mmCIF file of C-alpha atoms and ligand atoms in Angstrom:
data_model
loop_
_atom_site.group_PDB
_atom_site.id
_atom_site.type_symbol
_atom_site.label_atom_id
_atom_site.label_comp_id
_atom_site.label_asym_id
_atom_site.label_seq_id
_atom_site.Cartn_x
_atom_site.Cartn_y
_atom_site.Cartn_z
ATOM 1 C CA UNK A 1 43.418 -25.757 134.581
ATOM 2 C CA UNK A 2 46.737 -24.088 134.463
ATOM 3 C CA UNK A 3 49.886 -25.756 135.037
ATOM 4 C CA UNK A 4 51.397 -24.795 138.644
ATOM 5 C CA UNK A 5 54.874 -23.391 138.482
ATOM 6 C CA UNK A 6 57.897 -25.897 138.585
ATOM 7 C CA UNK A 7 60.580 -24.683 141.065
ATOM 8 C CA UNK A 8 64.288 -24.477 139.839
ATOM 9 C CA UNK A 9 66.843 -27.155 140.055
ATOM 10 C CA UNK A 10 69.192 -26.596 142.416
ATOM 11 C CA UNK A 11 73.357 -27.243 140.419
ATOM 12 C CA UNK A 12 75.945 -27.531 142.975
ATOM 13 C CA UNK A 13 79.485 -27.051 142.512
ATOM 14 C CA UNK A 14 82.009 -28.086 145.131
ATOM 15 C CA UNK A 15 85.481 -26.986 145.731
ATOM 16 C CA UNK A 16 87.870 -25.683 143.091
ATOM 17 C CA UNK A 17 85.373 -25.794 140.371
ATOM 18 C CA UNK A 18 85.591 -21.934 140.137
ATOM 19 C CA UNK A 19 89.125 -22.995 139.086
ATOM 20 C CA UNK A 20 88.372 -24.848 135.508
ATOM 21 C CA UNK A 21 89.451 -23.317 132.763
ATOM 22 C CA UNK A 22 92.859 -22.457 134.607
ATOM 23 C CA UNK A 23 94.682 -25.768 134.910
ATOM 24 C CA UNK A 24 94.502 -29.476 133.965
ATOM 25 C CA UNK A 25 92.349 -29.100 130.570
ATOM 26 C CA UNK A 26 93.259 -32.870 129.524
ATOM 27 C CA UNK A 27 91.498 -33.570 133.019
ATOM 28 C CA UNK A 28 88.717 -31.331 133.729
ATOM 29 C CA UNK A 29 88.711 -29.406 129.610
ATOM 30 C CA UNK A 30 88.583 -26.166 128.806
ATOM 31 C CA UNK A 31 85.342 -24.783 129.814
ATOM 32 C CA UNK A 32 84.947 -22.366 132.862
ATOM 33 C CA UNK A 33 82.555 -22.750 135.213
ATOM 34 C CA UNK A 34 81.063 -19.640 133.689
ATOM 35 C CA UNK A 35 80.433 -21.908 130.309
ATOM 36 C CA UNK A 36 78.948 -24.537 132.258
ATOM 37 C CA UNK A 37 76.474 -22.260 133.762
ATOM 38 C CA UNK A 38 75.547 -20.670 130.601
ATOM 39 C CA UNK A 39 75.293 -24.186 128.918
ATOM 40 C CA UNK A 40 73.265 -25.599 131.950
ATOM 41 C CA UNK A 41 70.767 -21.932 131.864
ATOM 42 C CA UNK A 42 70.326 -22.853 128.263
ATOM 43 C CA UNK A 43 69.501 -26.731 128.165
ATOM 44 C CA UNK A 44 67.266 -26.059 131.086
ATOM 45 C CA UNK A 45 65.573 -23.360 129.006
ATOM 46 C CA UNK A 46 64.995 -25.772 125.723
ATOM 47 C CA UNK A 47 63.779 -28.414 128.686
ATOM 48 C CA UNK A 48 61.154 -25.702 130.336
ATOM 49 C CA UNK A 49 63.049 -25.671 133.578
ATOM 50 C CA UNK A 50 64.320 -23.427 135.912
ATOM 51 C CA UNK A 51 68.229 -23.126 137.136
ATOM 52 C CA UNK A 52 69.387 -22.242 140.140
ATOM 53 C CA UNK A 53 73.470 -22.497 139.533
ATOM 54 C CA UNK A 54 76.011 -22.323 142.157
ATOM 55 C CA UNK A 55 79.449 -22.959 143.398
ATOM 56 C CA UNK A 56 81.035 -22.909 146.410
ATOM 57 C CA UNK A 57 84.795 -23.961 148.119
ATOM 58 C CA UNK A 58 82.690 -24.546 151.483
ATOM 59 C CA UNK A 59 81.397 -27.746 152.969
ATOM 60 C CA UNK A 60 79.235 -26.464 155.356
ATOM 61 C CA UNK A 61 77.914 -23.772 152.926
ATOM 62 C CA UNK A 62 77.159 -26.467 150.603
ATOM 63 C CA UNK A 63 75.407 -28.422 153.019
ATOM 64 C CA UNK A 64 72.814 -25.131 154.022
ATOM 65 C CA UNK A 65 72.011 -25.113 150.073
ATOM 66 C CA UNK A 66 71.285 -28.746 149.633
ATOM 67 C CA UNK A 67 68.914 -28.151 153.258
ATOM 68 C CA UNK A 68 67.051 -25.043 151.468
ATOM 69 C CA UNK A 69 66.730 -27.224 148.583
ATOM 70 C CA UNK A 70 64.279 -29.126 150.115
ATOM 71 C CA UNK A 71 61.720 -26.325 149.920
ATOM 72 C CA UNK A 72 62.929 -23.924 147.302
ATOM 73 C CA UNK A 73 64.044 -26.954 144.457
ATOM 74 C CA UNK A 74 62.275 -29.583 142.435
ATOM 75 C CA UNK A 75 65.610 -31.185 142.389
ATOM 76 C CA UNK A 76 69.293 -31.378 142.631
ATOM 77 C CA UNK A 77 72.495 -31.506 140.154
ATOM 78 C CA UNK A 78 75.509 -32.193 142.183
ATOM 79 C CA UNK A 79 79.149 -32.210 141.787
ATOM 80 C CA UNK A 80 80.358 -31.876 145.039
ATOM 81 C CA UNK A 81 84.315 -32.075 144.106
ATOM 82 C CA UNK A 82 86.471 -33.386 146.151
ATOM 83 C CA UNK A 83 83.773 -33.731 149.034
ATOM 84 C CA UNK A 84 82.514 -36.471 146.945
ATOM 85 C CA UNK A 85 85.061 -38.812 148.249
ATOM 86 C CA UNK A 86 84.762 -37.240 152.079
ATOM 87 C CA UNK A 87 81.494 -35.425 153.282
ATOM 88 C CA UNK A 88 78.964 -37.585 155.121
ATOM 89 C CA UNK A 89 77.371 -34.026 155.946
ATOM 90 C CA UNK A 90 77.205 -33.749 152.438
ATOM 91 C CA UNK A 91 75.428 -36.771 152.073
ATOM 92 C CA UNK A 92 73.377 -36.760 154.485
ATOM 93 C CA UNK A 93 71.873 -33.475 153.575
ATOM 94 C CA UNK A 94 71.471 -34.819 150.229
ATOM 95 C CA UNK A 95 68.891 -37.600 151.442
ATOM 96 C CA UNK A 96 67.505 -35.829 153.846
ATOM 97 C CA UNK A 97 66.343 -33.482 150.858
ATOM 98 C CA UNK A 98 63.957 -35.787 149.727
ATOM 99 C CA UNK A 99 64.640 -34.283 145.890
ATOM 100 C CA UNK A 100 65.449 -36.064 143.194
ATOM 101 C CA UNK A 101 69.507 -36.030 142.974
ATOM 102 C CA UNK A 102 71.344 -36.619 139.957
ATOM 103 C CA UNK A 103 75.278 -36.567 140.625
ATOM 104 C CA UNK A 104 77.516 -35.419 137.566
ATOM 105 C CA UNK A 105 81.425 -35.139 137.652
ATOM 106 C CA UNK A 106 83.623 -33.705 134.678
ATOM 107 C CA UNK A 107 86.549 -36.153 135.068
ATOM 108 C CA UNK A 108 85.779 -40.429 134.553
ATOM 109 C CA UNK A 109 86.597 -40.825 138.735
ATOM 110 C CA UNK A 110 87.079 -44.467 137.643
ATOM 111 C CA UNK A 111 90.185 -43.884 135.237
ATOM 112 C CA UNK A 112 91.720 -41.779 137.935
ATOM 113 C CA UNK A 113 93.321 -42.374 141.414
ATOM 114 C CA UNK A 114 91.834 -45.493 143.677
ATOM 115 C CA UNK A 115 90.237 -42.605 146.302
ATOM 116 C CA UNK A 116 88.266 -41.554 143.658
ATOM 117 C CA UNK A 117 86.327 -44.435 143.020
ATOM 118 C CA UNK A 118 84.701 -44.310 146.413
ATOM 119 C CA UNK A 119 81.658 -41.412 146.049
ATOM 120 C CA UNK A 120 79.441 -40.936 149.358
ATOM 121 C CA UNK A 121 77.002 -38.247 147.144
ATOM 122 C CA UNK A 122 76.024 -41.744 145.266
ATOM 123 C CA UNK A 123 74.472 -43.407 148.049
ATOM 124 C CA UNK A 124 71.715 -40.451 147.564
ATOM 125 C CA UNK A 125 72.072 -39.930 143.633
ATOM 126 C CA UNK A 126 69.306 -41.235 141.420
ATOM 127 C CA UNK A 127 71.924 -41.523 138.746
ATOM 128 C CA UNK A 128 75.500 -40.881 138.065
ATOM 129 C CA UNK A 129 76.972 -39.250 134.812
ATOM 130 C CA UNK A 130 81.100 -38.954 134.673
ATOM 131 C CA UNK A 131 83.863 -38.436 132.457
ATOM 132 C CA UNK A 132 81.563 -36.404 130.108
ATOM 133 C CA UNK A 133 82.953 -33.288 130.209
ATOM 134 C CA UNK A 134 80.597 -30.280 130.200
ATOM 135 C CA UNK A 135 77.867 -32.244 128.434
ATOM 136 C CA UNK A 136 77.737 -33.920 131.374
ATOM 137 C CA UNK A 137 75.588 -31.053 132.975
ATOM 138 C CA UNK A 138 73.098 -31.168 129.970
ATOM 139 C CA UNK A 139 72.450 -34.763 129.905
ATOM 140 C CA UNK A 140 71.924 -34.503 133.772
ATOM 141 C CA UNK A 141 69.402 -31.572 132.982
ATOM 142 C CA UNK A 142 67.790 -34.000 130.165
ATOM 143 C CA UNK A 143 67.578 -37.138 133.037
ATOM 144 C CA UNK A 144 66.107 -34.669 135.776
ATOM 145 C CA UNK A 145 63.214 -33.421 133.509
ATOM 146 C CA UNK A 146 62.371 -37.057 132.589
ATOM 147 C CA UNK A 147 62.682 -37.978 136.368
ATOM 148 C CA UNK A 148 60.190 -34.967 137.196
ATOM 149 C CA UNK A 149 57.613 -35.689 134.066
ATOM 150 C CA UNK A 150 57.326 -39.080 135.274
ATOM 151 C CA UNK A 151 56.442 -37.637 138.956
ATOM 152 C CA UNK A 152 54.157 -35.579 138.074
ATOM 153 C CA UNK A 153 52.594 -38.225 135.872
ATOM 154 C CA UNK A 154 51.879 -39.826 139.049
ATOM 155 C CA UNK A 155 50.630 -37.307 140.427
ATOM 156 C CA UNK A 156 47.806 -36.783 138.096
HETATM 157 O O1 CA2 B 1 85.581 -34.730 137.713
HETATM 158 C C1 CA2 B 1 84.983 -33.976 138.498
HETATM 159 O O2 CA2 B 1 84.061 -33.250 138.163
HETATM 160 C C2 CA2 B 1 85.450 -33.923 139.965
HETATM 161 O O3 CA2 B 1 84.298 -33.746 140.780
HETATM 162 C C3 CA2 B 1 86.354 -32.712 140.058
HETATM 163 C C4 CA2 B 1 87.021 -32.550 141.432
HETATM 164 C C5 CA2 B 1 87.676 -33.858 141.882
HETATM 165 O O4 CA2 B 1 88.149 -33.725 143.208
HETATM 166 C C6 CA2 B 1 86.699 -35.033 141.808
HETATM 167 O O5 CA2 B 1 87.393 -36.201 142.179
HETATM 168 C C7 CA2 B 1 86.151 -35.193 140.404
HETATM 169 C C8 CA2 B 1 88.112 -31.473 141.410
HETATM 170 C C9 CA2 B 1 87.740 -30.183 140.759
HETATM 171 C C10 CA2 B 1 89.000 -29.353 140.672
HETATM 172 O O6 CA2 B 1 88.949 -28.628 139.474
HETATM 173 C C11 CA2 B 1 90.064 -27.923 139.096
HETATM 174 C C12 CA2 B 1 90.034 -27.387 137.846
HETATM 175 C C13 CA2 B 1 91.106 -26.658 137.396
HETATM 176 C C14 CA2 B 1 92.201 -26.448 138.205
HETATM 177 C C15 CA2 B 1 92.215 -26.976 139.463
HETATM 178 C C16 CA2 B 1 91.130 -27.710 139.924
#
């Protein structure tokens, strides 16, 4: 029997992402979020996934996403920015998704300011990658296929 088509994984980018590249390379690097994308399109291509990329300054634009996600994703990438540290809309989309969530930030939050440290998207997150730069999106990309093989192993 053929294999029935995987849907994409949704990668969400919170506020002032569409800013790297710009300002504070010893932070966030040098890559733009237009790297990242291309990066993430190509890991998910060696992995035999799907990517559905975005990015957006809004919370509540976020949230609608992460709710369409539920349906139209096998799964969700998140780095939700600054609403990390502040949206309980954000989170509560995120478990209400029912999708496996891995949570990925450029920056090491823990090496940075004490408001950091705090990250409401964790209390949904299957796992947590930081301070890995851009490679941080592929290794998220590597831990959702593995996540998804061993679902649909279950499923069999
Ligand atoms: O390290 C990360 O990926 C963060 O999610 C980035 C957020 C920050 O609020 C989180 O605490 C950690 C900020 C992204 C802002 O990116 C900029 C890049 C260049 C210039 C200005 C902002």
């Amino acid at each position: 029997m053929s294999q029935p088509v995987q849907k994409p994984i949704l990668i969400v980018n919170g506020p002032n992402l569409n800013m790297l590249g710009t300002r504070e390379p010893s932070v966030y690097g040098r890559d733009t979020l237009d790297d990242i994308r291309k990066l993430a399109l190509a890991k998910a291509k060696s992995l035999g996934l799907g990517v559905d990329f975005r990015q957006s300054n809004s919370e509540g634009e976020l949230v609608g996403w992460v709710q369409d996600a539920r349906t139209t994703a096998a799964g969700i990438i998140v780095n939700a920015g600054a609403y990390t540290h502040t949206s309980i809309a954000l989170l509560d989309a995120l478990q209400a998704a029912e999708l496996p969530v891995i949570e990925v930030h450029l920056s090491n939050i823990f090496r940075r300011e004490d408001f950091r440290h705090h990250s409401y998207v964790s209390l949904a997150a299957t796992g947590v990658i930081c301070g890995l730069g851009a490679k941080g999106y592929e290794l998220a990309l590597e831990g959702m296929a593995a996540i998804l093989e061993t679902k649909s192993r279950g499923r069999a």
